[in-house]
CSV table of C-alpha atoms and ligand atoms in Angstrom, one decimal:
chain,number,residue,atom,x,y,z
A,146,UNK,CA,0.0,0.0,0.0
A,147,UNK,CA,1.6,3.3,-0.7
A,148,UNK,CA,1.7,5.3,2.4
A,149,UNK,CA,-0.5,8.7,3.6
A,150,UNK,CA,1.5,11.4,2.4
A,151,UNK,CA,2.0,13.5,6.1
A,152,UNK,CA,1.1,17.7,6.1
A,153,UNK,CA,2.7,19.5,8.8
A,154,UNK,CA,0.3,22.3,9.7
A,155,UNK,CA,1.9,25.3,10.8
A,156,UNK,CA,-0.6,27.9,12.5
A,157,UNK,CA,1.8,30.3,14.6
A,158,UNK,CA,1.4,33.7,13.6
A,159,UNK,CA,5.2,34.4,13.7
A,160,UNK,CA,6.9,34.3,10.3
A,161,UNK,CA,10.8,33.3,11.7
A,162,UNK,CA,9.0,30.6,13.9
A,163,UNK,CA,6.6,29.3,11.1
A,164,UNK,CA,9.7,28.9,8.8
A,165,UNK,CA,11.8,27.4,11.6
A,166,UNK,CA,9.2,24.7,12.5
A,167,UNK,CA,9.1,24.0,8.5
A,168,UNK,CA,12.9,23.3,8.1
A,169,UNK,CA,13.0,21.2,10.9
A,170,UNK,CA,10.4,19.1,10.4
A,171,UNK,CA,10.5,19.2,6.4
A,172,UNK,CA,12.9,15.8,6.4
A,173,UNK,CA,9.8,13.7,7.5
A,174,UNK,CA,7.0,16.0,6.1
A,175,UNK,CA,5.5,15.2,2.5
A,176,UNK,CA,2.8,18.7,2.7
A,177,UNK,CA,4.0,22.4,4.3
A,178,UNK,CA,0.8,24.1,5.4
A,179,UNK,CA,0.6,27.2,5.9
A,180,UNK,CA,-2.3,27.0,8.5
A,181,UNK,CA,-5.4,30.0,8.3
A,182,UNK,CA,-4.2,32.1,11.1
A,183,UNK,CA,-0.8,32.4,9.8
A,184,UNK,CA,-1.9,33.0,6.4
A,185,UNK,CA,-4.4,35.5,7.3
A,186,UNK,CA,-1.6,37.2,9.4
A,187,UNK,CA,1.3,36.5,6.8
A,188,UNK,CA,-0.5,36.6,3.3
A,189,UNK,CA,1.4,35.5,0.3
A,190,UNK,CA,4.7,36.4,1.7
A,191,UNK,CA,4.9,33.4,3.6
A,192,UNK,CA,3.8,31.3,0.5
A,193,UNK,CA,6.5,32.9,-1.0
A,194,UNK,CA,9.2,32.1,1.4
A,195,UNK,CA,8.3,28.2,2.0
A,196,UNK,CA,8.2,27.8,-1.8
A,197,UNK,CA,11.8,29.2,-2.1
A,198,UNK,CA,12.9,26.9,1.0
A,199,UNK,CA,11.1,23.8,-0.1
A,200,UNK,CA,11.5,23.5,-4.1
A,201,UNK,CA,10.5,19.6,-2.8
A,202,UNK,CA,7.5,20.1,-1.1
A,203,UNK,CA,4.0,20.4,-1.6
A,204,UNK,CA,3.1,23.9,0.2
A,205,UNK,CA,-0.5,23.6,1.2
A,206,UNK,CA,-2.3,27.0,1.7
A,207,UNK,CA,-5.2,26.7,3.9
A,208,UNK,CA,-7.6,29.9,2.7
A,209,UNK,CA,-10.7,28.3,3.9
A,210,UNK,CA,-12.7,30.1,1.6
A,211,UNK,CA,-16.2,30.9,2.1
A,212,UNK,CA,-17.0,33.3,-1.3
A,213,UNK,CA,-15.2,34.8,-4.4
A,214,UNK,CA,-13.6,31.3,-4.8
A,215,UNK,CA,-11.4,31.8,-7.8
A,216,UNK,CA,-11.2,34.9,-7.1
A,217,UNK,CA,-9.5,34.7,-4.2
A,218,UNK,CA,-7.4,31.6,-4.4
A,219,UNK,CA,-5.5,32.7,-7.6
A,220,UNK,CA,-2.6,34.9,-6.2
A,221,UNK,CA,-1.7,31.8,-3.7
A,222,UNK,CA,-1.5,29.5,-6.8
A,223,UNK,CA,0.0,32.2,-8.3
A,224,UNK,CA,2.7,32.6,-5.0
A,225,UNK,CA,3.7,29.0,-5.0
A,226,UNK,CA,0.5,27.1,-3.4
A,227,UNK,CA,0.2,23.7,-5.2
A,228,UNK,CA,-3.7,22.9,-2.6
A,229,UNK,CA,-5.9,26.0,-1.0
A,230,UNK,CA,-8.8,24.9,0.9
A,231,UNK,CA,-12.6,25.8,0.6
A,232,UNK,CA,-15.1,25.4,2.9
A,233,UNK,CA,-17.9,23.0,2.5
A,234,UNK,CA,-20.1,25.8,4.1
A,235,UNK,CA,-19.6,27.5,1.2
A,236,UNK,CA,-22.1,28.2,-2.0
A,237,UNK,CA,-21.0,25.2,-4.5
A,238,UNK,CA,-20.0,28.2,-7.0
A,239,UNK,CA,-17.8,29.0,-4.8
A,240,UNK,CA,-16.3,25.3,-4.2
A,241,UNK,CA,-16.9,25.0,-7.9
A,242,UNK,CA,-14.5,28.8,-8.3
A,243,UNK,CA,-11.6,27.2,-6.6
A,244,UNK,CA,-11.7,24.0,-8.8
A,245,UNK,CA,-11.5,25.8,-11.6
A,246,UNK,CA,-8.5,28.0,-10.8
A,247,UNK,CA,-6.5,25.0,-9.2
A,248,UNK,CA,-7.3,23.5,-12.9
A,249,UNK,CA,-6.3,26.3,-14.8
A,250,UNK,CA,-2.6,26.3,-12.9
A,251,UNK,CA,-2.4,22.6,-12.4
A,252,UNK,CA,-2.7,22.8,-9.0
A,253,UNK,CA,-5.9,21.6,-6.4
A,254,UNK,CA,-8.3,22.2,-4.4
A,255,UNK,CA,-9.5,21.0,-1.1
A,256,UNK,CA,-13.1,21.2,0.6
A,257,UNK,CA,-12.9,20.7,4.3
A,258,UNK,CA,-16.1,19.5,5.8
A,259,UNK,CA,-15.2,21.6,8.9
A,260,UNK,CA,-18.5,22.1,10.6
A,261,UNK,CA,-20.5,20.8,7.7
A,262,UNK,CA,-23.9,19.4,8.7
A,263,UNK,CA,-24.8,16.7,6.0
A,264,UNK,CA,-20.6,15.9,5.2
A,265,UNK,CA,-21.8,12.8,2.5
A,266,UNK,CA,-24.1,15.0,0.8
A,267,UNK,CA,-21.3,17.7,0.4
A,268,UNK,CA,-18.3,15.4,-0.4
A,269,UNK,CA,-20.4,13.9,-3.1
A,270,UNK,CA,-21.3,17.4,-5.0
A,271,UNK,CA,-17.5,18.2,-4.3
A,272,UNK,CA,-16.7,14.9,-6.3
A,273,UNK,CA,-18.6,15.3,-8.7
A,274,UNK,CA,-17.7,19.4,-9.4
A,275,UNK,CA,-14.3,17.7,-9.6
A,276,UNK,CA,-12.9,18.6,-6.5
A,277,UNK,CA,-9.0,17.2,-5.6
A,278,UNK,CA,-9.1,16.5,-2.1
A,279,UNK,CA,-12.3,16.4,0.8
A,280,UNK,CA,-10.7,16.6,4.2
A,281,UNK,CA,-12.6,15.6,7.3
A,282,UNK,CA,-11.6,18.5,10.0
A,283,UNK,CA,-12.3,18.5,13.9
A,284,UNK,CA,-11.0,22.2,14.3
A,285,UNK,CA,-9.1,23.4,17.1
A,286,UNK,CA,-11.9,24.6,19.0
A,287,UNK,CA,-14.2,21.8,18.7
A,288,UNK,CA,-11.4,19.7,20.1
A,289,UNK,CA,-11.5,21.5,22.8
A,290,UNK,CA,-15.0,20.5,23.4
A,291,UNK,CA,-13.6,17.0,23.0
A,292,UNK,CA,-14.6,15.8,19.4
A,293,UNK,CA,-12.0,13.9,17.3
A,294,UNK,CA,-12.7,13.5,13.1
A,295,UNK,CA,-12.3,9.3,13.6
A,296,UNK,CA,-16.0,8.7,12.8
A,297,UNK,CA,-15.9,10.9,10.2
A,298,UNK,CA,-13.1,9.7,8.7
A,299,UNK,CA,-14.8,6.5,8.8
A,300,UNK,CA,-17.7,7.9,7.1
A,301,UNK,CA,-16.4,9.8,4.4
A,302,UNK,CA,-14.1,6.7,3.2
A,303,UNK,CA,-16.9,4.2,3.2
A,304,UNK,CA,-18.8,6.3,0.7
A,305,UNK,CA,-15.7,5.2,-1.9
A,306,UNK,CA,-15.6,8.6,-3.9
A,307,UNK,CA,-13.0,8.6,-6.2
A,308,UNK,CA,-11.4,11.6,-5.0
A,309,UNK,CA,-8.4,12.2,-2.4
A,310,UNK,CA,-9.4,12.1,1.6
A,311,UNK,CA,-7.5,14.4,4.1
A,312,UNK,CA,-7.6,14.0,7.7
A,313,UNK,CA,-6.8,16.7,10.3
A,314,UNK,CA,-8.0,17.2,13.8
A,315,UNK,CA,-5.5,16.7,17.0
A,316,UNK,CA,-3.8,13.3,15.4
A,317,UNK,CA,-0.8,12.4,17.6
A,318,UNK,CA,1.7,10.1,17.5
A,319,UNK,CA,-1.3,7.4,20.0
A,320,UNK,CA,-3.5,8.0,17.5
A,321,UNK,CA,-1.6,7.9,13.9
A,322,UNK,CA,-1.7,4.5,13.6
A,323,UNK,CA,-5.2,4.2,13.8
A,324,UNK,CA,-6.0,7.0,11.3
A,325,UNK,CA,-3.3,5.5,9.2
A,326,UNK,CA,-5.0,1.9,9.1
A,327,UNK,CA,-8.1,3.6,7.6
A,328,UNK,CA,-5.8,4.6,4.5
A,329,UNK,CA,-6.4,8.4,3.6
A,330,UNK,CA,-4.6,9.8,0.6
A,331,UNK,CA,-3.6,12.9,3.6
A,332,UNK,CA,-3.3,12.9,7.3
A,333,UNK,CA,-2.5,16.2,8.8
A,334,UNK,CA,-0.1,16.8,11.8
A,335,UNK,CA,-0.3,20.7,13.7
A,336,UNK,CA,0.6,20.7,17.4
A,337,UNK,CA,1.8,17.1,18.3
A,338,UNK,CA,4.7,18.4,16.2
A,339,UNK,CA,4.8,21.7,16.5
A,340,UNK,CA,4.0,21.9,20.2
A,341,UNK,CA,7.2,18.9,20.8
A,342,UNK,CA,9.8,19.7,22.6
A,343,UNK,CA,11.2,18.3,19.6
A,344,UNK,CA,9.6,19.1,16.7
A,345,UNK,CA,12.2,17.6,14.4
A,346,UNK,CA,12.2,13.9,16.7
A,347,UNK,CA,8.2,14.0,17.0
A,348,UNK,CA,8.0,14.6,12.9
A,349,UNK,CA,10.7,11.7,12.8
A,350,UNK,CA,8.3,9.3,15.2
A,351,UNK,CA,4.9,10.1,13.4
A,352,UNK,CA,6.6,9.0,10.0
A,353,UNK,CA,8.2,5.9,11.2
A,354,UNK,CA,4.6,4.9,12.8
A,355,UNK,CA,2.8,5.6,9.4
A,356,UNK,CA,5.5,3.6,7.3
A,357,UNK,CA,5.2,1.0,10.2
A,358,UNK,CA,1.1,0.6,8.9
A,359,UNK,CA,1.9,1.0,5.3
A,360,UNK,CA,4.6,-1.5,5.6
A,361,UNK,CA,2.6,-4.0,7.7
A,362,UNK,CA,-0.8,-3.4,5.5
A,363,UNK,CA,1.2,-4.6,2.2
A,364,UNK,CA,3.1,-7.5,3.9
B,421,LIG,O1,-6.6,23.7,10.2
B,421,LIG,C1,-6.3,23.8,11.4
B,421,LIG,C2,-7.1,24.7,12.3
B,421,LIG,O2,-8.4,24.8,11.8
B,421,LIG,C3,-6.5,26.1,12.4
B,421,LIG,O3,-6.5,26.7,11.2
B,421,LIG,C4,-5.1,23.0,11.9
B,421,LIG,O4,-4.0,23.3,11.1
B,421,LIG,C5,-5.4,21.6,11.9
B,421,LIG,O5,-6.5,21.3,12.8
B,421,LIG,C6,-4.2,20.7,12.2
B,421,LIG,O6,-3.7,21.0,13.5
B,421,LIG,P1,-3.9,20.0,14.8
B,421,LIG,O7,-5.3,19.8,15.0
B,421,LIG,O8,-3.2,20.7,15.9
B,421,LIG,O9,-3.2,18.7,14.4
């Protein structure tokens, strides 16, 4: 089985940090995000600067757009971006606005289901409007209230779309292994790596545990 590529979501505000945190953990990191609040604080510059640094690397801009879709997207393809996110809240023109532009510069587009009611319904109309990647999304505050994206996961994977599925929501190096098992084409990594004492080791351990499933899941 070929292995969940790993995104390291970065959502510190501070540009010297957000680049740090990059270069150390880019050695076991297969996406760079650039999470919403350090976009929204560090715009395109920072698209900019991890595009330079990583020439290797997939650099993930996480927009979560809600309206003017292509609109809006554009000057992070533009910057470097190869995914931006919509929100599955959104209008489907929208949705359908940020497939388009990812198209037109060979790039994609990702709908989170962050907070979306009826997810299947969504991740089916985002299939079929040709969307990339559908990422299942327990956002920071709702783990806070204690939900985890597991069932979702779950979920979204049994509906068999033929489209790319990204998981994000507090995974950690107890819980990898699980999410792994389930197969998503993504699983997304913020604060058990960038909230390590050693980023760099904790990035090392969370790649060696999703090899570990790939490796076992093929044997
Ligand atoms: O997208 C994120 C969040 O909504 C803030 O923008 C995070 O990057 C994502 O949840 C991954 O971080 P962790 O949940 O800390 O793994």
């Amino acid at each position: 089985m070929a292995r969940p590529l790993i995104q390291l979501a970065l959502d510190s505000l501070d540009k010297e940090q957000t680049l740090k945190l990059a270069k150390l953990a880019a050695p076991y990191v297969d996406i760079i995000e650039l999470g919403t609040p350090c976009i929204k604080y560090n715009g395109l510059e920072i698209v900019k600067a991890v595009r330079s640094q990583h020439r290797d690397k997939l650099v993930f801009a996480d927009l979560k757009t809600m309206d003017a879709g292509y609109y809006e997207a554009e000057p992070f393809f533009k910057a470097g971006a190869d995914i931006t996110t919509v929100l599955g809240t959104a209008d489907f023109g929208t949705i359908k606005g940020v497939i388009d532009v990812a198209n037109k510069y060979g790039k994609q587009a990702q709908v989170d289901l962050i907070n979306v009611e009826d997810k299947a319904h969504v991740a089916k109309e985002a299939a079929r409007l040709g969307a990339h990647i559908i990422g299942i999304h327990t956002g920071i505050d709702q783990q806070l209230a204690g939900k985890t994206p597991f069932a979702d996961l779950q979920a979204l994977l049994s509906l068999g779309l033929k489209v790319k599925v990204s998981v994000a929501g507090g995974i950690n190096q107890s819980t990898v292994e699980q999410v792994a098992a389930t197969k998503p084409s993504i699983i997304v990594i913020g604060g058990a790596i960038t909230g390590a004492k050693s980023p760099a080791e904790a990035a090392r351990q969370i790649s060696v545990l999703v090899e570990a499933v790939a490796i076992r899941a093929g044997a």
